[in-house]
Short mmCIF file of C-alpha atoms in Angstrom, two decimals:
data_model
loop_
_atom_site.label_atom_id
_atom_site.label_comp_id
_atom_site.label_asym_id
_atom_site.label_seq_id
_atom_site.Cartn_x
_atom_site.Cartn_y
_atom_site.Cartn_z
CA MET D 1 -12.46 -6.77 22.63
CA LEU D 2 -12.53 -5.03 25.64
CA SER D 3 -14.76 -2.16 26.22
CA CYS D 4 -14.83 0.87 28.69
CA SER D 5 -17.92 1.29 30.61
CA CYS D 6 -17.03 4.78 31.31
CA LYS D 7 -19.51 7.60 29.62
CA SER D 8 -17.93 10.62 30.99
CA SER D 9 -14.62 11.75 31.61
CA SER D 10 -16.32 13.05 34.95
CA VAL D 11 -16.98 9.62 36.11
CA GLN D 12 -14.58 8.38 38.73
CA LEU D 13 -13.08 5.29 37.20
CA THR D 14 -12.11 2.22 39.11
CA ASP D 15 -8.79 0.56 38.67
CA GLU D 16 -10.21 -2.09 36.66
CA GLN D 17 -12.13 0.34 34.34
CA LYS D 18 -8.73 2.26 33.91
CA LYS D 19 -6.90 -0.69 32.82
CA GLU D 20 -9.83 -1.40 30.51
CA LEU D 21 -9.56 1.87 28.89
CA ARG D 22 -5.69 1.60 28.66
CA TRP D 23 -6.08 -1.69 27.07
CA LYS D 24 -8.47 -0.49 24.64
CA LYS D 25 -6.31 2.41 23.28
CA GLU D 26 -3.52 -0.15 22.80
CA ILE D 27 -6.16 -2.54 20.88
CA ASN D 28 -7.19 0.55 18.59
CA LEU D 29 -3.69 1.44 17.82
CA LEU D 30 -3.09 -2.35 17.08
CA GLU D 31 -5.86 -2.45 14.74
CA TYR D 32 -4.54 0.49 12.66
CA TYR D 33 -1.87 -1.86 11.73
CA ASN D 34 -4.12 -4.84 10.94
CA ILE D 35 -3.44 -6.83 14.29
CA ARG D 36 -6.94 -8.20 15.43
CA ILE D 37 -6.97 -9.43 19.20
CA GLY D 38 -8.23 -12.90 18.81
CA LEU D 39 -7.18 -16.37 18.31
CA ASN D 40 -3.94 -15.77 17.05
CA CYS D 41 -2.96 -12.28 18.75
CA PHE D 42 -3.51 -11.46 22.34
CA LEU D 43 -2.50 -9.14 25.15
CA PHE D 44 -1.66 -10.48 28.73
CA ASP D 45 -0.26 -9.52 31.83
CA TYR D 46 2.23 -12.08 33.31
CA GLU D 47 3.21 -12.17 37.12
CA VAL D 48 6.74 -12.63 38.06
CA GLU D 49 8.20 -12.36 41.46
CA TYR D 50 11.54 -10.64 41.98
CA GLU D 51 13.05 -10.31 45.40
CA GLY D 52 9.99 -11.19 47.32
CA LYS D 53 7.46 -8.91 45.30
CA GLN D 54 5.27 -9.38 42.59
CA TYR D 55 5.31 -7.44 39.17
CA TYR D 56 3.42 -8.13 36.20
CA ILE D 57 4.83 -7.67 32.54
CA HIS D 58 2.37 -6.57 29.95
CA THR D 59 2.70 -8.80 26.73
CA PHE D 60 1.73 -8.63 23.07
CA CYS D 61 1.62 -12.41 21.79
CA GLY D 62 1.34 -13.17 18.18
CA GLY D 63 1.64 -16.00 15.77
CA GLU D 64 1.02 -19.93 15.95
CA SER D 65 2.53 -21.73 19.05
CA ASP D 66 4.61 -24.37 16.99
CA LYS D 67 6.40 -21.66 15.26
CA GLU D 68 10.16 -20.43 16.35
CA VAL D 69 10.16 -17.94 19.12
CA ILE D 70 11.10 -14.18 18.88
CA LEU D 71 11.11 -12.16 22.23
CA MET D 72 11.45 -8.19 21.49
CA LEU D 73 12.74 -5.46 24.12
CA HIS D 74 11.76 -2.00 23.16
CA GLY D 75 13.28 1.18 23.97
CA TYR D 76 13.70 3.82 26.54
CA GLY D 77 10.41 5.16 27.48
CA GLY D 78 8.46 3.29 24.80
CA SER D 79 6.51 -0.21 25.09
CA ASN D 80 5.72 -3.50 22.95
CA VAL D 81 3.91 -1.39 20.08
CA HIS D 82 6.93 0.46 19.01
CA TYR D 83 7.42 -2.79 16.90
CA CYS D 84 3.92 -2.78 15.55
CA ARG D 85 4.99 -1.75 11.94
CA ILE D 86 6.30 -5.23 11.74
CA TYR D 87 4.22 -7.50 13.84
CA GLU D 88 1.68 -8.36 11.00
CA GLN D 89 4.68 -9.73 8.97
CA LEU D 90 6.41 -11.60 11.89
CA ILE D 91 3.62 -13.32 13.22
CA ARG D 92 3.09 -15.08 9.73
CA LYS D 93 6.41 -16.74 10.50
CA PHE D 94 6.87 -16.53 13.93
CA ARG D 95 5.68 -16.72 17.65
CA ILE D 96 6.47 -13.60 18.74
CA TYR D 97 6.46 -12.09 22.50
CA SER D 98 6.77 -8.36 22.57
CA ILE D 99 6.90 -7.19 26.15
CA ASP D 100 6.47 -3.65 28.04
CA LEU D 101 9.63 -3.61 29.73
CA PRO D 102 9.33 -4.18 33.50
CA GLY D 103 8.55 -0.96 35.09
CA MET D 104 7.65 0.57 31.62
CA GLY D 105 4.61 0.85 29.26
CA TYR D 106 1.85 -0.82 30.91
CA SER D 107 3.50 -3.22 32.79
CA SER D 108 3.88 -2.87 36.80
CA LYS D 109 4.87 0.38 37.89
CA SER D 110 4.89 0.41 41.76
CA ASP D 111 7.40 -0.76 44.34
CA ILE D 112 10.24 -0.75 42.32
CA LEU D 113 13.60 0.09 43.58
CA MET D 114 15.84 2.45 41.70
CA GLU D 115 18.69 4.00 43.43
CA SER D 116 21.91 2.42 41.81
CA TYR D 117 23.37 0.59 38.98
CA GLU D 118 22.88 -2.80 40.83
CA ASP D 119 19.28 -1.89 41.53
CA ALA D 120 18.34 -1.26 37.66
CA ILE D 121 20.55 -4.08 35.99
CA GLU D 122 19.26 -6.93 38.58
CA PHE D 123 15.79 -5.78 38.39
CA PHE D 124 15.55 -6.18 34.50
CA MET D 125 17.68 -9.39 34.35
CA GLY D 126 15.70 -10.89 37.10
CA THR D 127 12.32 -9.99 35.95
CA ILE D 128 12.61 -10.55 32.19
CA SER D 129 14.74 -14.15 32.67
CA LYS D 130 11.60 -14.85 35.14
CA PHE D 131 9.35 -14.54 32.15
CA ILE D 132 11.30 -16.33 29.98
CA GLU D 133 11.66 -19.35 32.28
CA ASN D 134 8.02 -19.42 32.78
CA VAL D 135 6.19 -18.43 29.62
CA ILE D 136 8.82 -19.31 27.02
CA ARG D 137 9.67 -22.91 27.95
CA ASP D 138 12.05 -25.40 26.30
CA GLN D 139 12.73 -23.18 23.09
CA LYS D 140 15.77 -21.54 21.62
CA ILE D 141 14.93 -18.01 21.43
CA ILE D 142 15.51 -15.00 18.93
CA LEU D 143 16.17 -12.15 20.99
CA VAL D 144 15.70 -8.56 19.35
CA GLY D 145 16.32 -5.39 21.33
CA HIS D 146 15.91 -1.85 20.27
CA SER D 147 18.20 1.04 21.65
CA PHE D 148 17.67 0.71 25.76
CA GLY D 149 16.21 -2.44 25.03
CA GLY D 150 19.25 -3.65 23.02
CA PHE D 151 21.33 -2.94 25.56
CA LEU D 152 19.44 -4.91 28.06
CA ALA D 153 19.26 -7.66 25.48
CA ALA D 154 23.03 -8.05 25.20
CA HIS D 155 23.40 -8.44 29.04
CA LEU D 156 20.37 -10.99 29.25
CA PHE D 157 22.13 -12.77 26.32
CA THR D 158 25.42 -12.98 28.12
CA ARG D 159 23.69 -14.15 31.57
CA ILE D 160 21.83 -17.28 29.64
CA PRO D 161 23.33 -17.68 26.45
CA HIS D 162 22.02 -21.19 25.97
CA LEU D 163 18.44 -20.18 25.90
CA PHE D 164 18.95 -18.04 22.54
CA SER D 165 19.78 -19.02 18.90
CA ARG D 166 20.48 -15.64 17.62
CA LEU D 167 20.71 -11.90 19.01
CA PHE D 168 19.55 -8.88 16.95
CA LEU D 169 20.59 -5.48 18.40
CA LEU D 170 18.78 -2.55 16.56
CA SER D 171 20.61 0.83 17.27
CA PRO D 172 21.56 -0.45 20.53
CA ALA D 173 22.46 2.30 23.42
CA GLY D 174 25.99 1.37 25.25
CA GLY D 175 27.74 -0.03 22.34
CA THR D 176 31.18 1.24 22.37
CA TYR D 177 33.88 0.76 25.37
CA TYR D 178 34.65 4.17 26.63
CA ASP D 179 36.82 4.42 29.95
CA ASP D 180 36.39 7.17 32.25
CA SER D 181 38.58 9.63 31.03
CA GLU D 182 37.06 9.52 27.51
CA ILE D 183 33.76 9.64 28.85
CA LYS D 184 34.88 13.07 30.80
CA LYS D 185 36.01 14.28 27.44
CA LEU D 186 32.95 13.62 25.52
CA GLN D 187 31.28 15.94 28.19
CA ASP D 188 33.56 18.72 28.07
CA THR D 189 31.95 21.63 26.61
CA SER D 190 35.06 24.16 26.96
CA GLN D 191 35.55 24.00 23.00
CA TYR D 192 31.97 24.45 21.91
CA PRO D 193 30.48 27.74 20.48
CA PHE D 194 28.57 29.74 23.14
CA LEU D 195 25.19 28.92 22.29
CA GLN D 196 25.95 25.14 21.68
CA ARG D 197 27.56 24.90 24.84
CA ILE D 198 24.62 26.74 26.87
CA PHE D 199 22.35 24.10 25.39
CA PHE D 200 24.56 21.07 25.92
CA ASN D 201 25.05 21.89 29.38
CA TYR D 202 21.25 22.53 30.17
CA ALA D 203 20.67 19.05 28.60
CA HIS D 204 23.31 17.62 31.12
CA LYS D 205 21.81 19.27 33.76
CA LYS D 206 18.16 17.66 32.78
CA TRP D 207 19.81 14.34 32.58
CA SER D 208 21.59 14.55 36.09
CA GLU D 209 17.93 15.44 37.19
CA GLN D 210 16.86 12.27 36.04
CA ILE D 211 13.91 13.63 34.10
CA THR D 212 11.54 10.89 33.06
CA PRO D 213 9.09 11.12 30.44
CA GLN D 214 6.00 11.47 32.74
CA GLN D 215 7.71 14.35 34.56
CA LEU D 216 8.54 15.76 31.23
CA LYS D 217 4.91 15.37 30.11
CA ASP D 218 3.81 17.82 33.21
CA LYS D 219 6.44 20.68 32.23
CA TRP D 220 4.65 23.42 30.21
CA TYR D 221 7.03 22.47 27.25
CA GLY D 222 6.44 18.72 27.54
CA ASN D 223 3.46 18.36 25.56
CA TYR D 224 5.09 20.22 22.92
CA PHE D 225 8.31 18.23 22.43
CA ILE D 226 5.88 14.89 22.63
CA LYS D 227 3.52 16.07 19.84
CA LYS D 228 6.88 17.24 17.75
CA TYR D 229 8.30 13.81 18.49
CA LEU D 230 5.00 11.91 17.14
CA LYS D 231 4.84 14.17 14.27
CA LYS D 232 8.35 14.76 13.08
CA ARG D 233 10.60 11.84 14.22
CA MET D 234 8.04 9.33 13.97
CA SER D 235 6.32 11.02 10.97
CA LEU D 236 2.84 10.36 12.00
CA GLN D 237 -0.26 12.09 10.54
CA GLY D 238 -3.83 11.84 10.51
CA ARG D 239 -5.58 8.95 11.76
CA GLU D 240 -2.19 7.09 12.56
CA TYR D 241 -1.09 10.30 14.80
CA GLU D 242 -4.56 10.25 16.65
CA VAL D 243 -4.37 6.73 17.85
CA TRP D 244 -0.64 7.03 18.78
CA GLN D 245 -1.21 10.56 20.88
CA SER D 246 -4.23 8.72 22.35
CA TYR D 247 -2.23 5.60 23.43
CA VAL D 248 0.83 7.93 24.56
CA ASP D 249 -1.49 10.12 26.62
CA GLU D 250 -2.65 6.96 28.36
CA MET D 251 0.96 5.53 29.00
CA LEU D 252 2.42 8.83 30.32
CA ALA D 253 -0.56 9.27 32.51
CA LEU D 254 0.80 6.29 34.58
CA PRO D 255 3.36 7.16 37.51
CA ASP D 256 7.00 6.61 37.02
CA GLY D 257 8.28 2.86 37.35
CA SER D 258 11.85 1.86 36.01
CA GLU D 259 12.63 4.81 33.82
CA LYS D 260 15.16 6.17 35.97
CA ALA D 261 17.41 3.22 35.15
CA LEU D 262 18.49 4.86 32.20
CA PHE D 263 20.27 7.58 34.09
CA LEU D 264 21.95 4.78 36.26
CA LEU D 265 22.94 2.17 33.55
CA LEU D 266 24.11 5.07 30.80
CA GLN D 267 26.08 8.20 30.41
CA PHE D 268 25.47 11.53 29.05
CA PRO D 269 25.67 12.21 26.09
CA ARG D 270 24.92 9.69 23.38
CA VAL D 271 23.51 7.10 26.07
CA ILE D 272 26.79 5.56 26.16
CA ALA D 273 27.81 2.70 28.77
CA ARG D 274 30.76 2.54 31.20
CA GLY D 275 33.63 0.79 29.72
CA TRP D 276 33.13 -2.47 31.62
CA ASP D 277 29.41 -2.44 31.21
CA SER D 278 29.26 -1.86 27.36
CA ILE D 279 28.14 -4.37 24.73
CA GLU D 280 31.47 -4.28 23.39
CA TYR D 281 32.95 -5.29 26.49
CA ILE D 282 30.73 -7.73 27.54
CA LEU D 283 30.24 -9.82 24.33
CA THR D 284 34.20 -9.71 24.08
CA LYS D 285 34.51 -10.97 27.59
CA HIS D 286 31.88 -13.78 26.93
CA ASN D 287 33.11 -14.81 23.55
CA LYS D 288 33.81 -18.30 24.66
CA TYR D 289 30.33 -18.83 25.48
CA ILE D 290 28.61 -17.24 22.70
CA SER D 291 31.06 -17.64 19.68
CA ASP D 292 28.93 -20.05 17.67
CA ILE D 293 25.70 -17.80 18.30
CA PRO D 294 25.00 -15.23 15.36
CA ILE D 295 24.86 -11.79 16.59
CA TYR D 296 23.65 -9.21 14.23
CA PHE D 297 23.53 -5.21 14.73
CA TYR D 298 21.27 -3.05 12.72
CA PHE D 299 21.84 0.68 12.22
CA GLY D 300 20.08 3.29 10.00
CA ASN D 301 22.09 4.69 7.48
CA GLN D 302 21.14 8.30 9.10
CA ASP D 303 21.66 6.94 12.50
CA TRP D 304 23.04 8.94 15.34
CA MET D 305 23.93 5.91 17.63
CA ASP D 306 27.64 5.30 18.15
CA GLN D 307 28.53 2.39 15.83
CA LYS D 308 32.22 2.05 16.98
CA GLY D 309 31.83 -0.76 19.37
CA ALA D 310 29.67 -2.90 16.81
CA LYS D 311 32.71 -2.43 14.30
CA ASN D 312 35.16 -3.68 16.72
CA LEU D 313 33.45 -6.82 17.31
CA ALA D 314 32.51 -7.47 13.79
CA LYS D 315 36.26 -6.86 12.95
CA ASN D 316 37.40 -9.57 15.75
CA HIS D 317 34.51 -12.07 15.85
CA ASN D 318 33.25 -14.20 12.92
CA ASN D 319 30.19 -14.49 14.72
CA VAL D 320 28.93 -10.50 14.55
CA THR D 321 27.82 -9.02 11.54
CA ILE D 322 26.63 -5.26 11.00
CA ARG D 323 23.55 -4.43 8.45
CA ILE D 324 22.80 -0.90 7.54
CA ILE D 325 19.08 -0.19 6.87
CA GLU D 326 18.76 2.36 4.12
CA ASN D 327 16.14 5.46 4.63
CA ALA D 328 16.34 5.22 8.44
CA GLY D 329 17.70 6.48 11.46
CA HIS D 330 17.77 5.71 15.00
CA GLN D 331 14.48 4.47 15.05
CA LEU D 332 15.05 2.00 12.07
CA ASN D 333 12.13 -0.29 12.92
CA PHE D 334 9.77 2.31 12.81
CA GLU D 335 10.98 4.57 9.90
CA ASN D 336 11.90 1.70 7.47
CA PRO D 337 9.95 -1.47 8.69
CA LYS D 338 9.90 -3.06 5.56
CA GLY D 339 13.53 -2.96 5.32
CA VAL D 340 14.25 -4.26 8.95
CA TYR D 341 11.81 -6.97 8.27
CA GLU D 342 13.30 -8.27 5.02
CA GLN D 343 16.78 -7.98 6.66
CA LEU D 344 15.79 -10.20 9.60
CA ILE D 345 14.32 -12.78 7.51
CA ASN D 346 17.03 -13.08 5.57
CA ASP D 347 19.63 -13.12 8.19
CA ILE D 348 17.72 -15.66 10.35
CA SER D 349 17.41 -17.83 7.07
CA ILE D 350 21.22 -17.59 6.47
CA SER D 351 21.94 -18.39 10.32
CA VAL D 352 19.61 -21.38 9.90
CA LYS D 353 21.71 -22.56 6.93
CA GLN D 354 25.08 -22.06 8.42
CA TYR D 355 23.97 -24.15 11.42
CA GLU D 356 22.60 -26.86 9.18
CA GLN D 357 26.09 -26.88 7.47
CA GLN D 358 27.91 -27.24 10.70
CA ILE D 359 25.96 -30.05 11.47
CA VAL D 360 26.70 -32.01 8.30
CA MET D 361 30.30 -31.04 8.83
CA GLN D 362 30.33 -32.87 12.35
#
């Protein structure tokens, strides 16, 4: 296990000591969920080159090397540990690579250009595809993405579909096709009650200012909202809350990286995508290349995320299926990890049997 040589918070730490401290807090969090860093589970930073610059992607890897591979992409402002409640079960059956999205979590934060839609989408596609190309070689991959990570997973899937055996989108952002007029209508507050209109317009203003989680933490109200999120939305208490708060504090102490991509790729409110960029549109557009690959949408039964696009896809394409996870909202893999894990295992098994039947029929 990594250790920190710091004895006092007043001591000036070197960059390497700061990294050791961050990793130690991540290891402490993982150990809370019975994940022991050692022979079968480990953390590493993998360096990739994108447009002549070097970026490292922080990664949790677990499971035997001869098992089927799962690549996991987390949601906005998070990191690989968002999946930690299902790690223990998954690594018994699979080889998992769960990354901190490039520019988020403990991945490289510096020298990232984020000024346009093209900057944002190409940065993620370029860096993640390089990671796959160099780390996960010659293996079909089960791709899993949650929320913002689901949006990225769908785009990655349509660009290099031959690398993936299945796609699982867990309450993905940007799922439904909305044209510009529909987006403007959703943003119109003229019919809202006064107080609701004031709150909505304030939230829209903050979205337009591109306030990142790191910047939020520096506001007088930032720590209040972060603590409330951990305690209320993630239902953390006692020791579990302590290890998470320690980890999140360390992560948010890092500078901004790719966090502004959210505001470049998605629209306010309800993190919807521009029509031509929505998951509904891109999966339909590329259907002839992906029609034989199983695609699953998971939503919590209390989920606020827009499901219309997923329903349209399931209605029109035989390879698309929607699953509802009980006793869960948007953070379904955290709120009901047992339900998500069991459904994943069941759907993976079903798709394997269907593939075997197709082989026999041929």
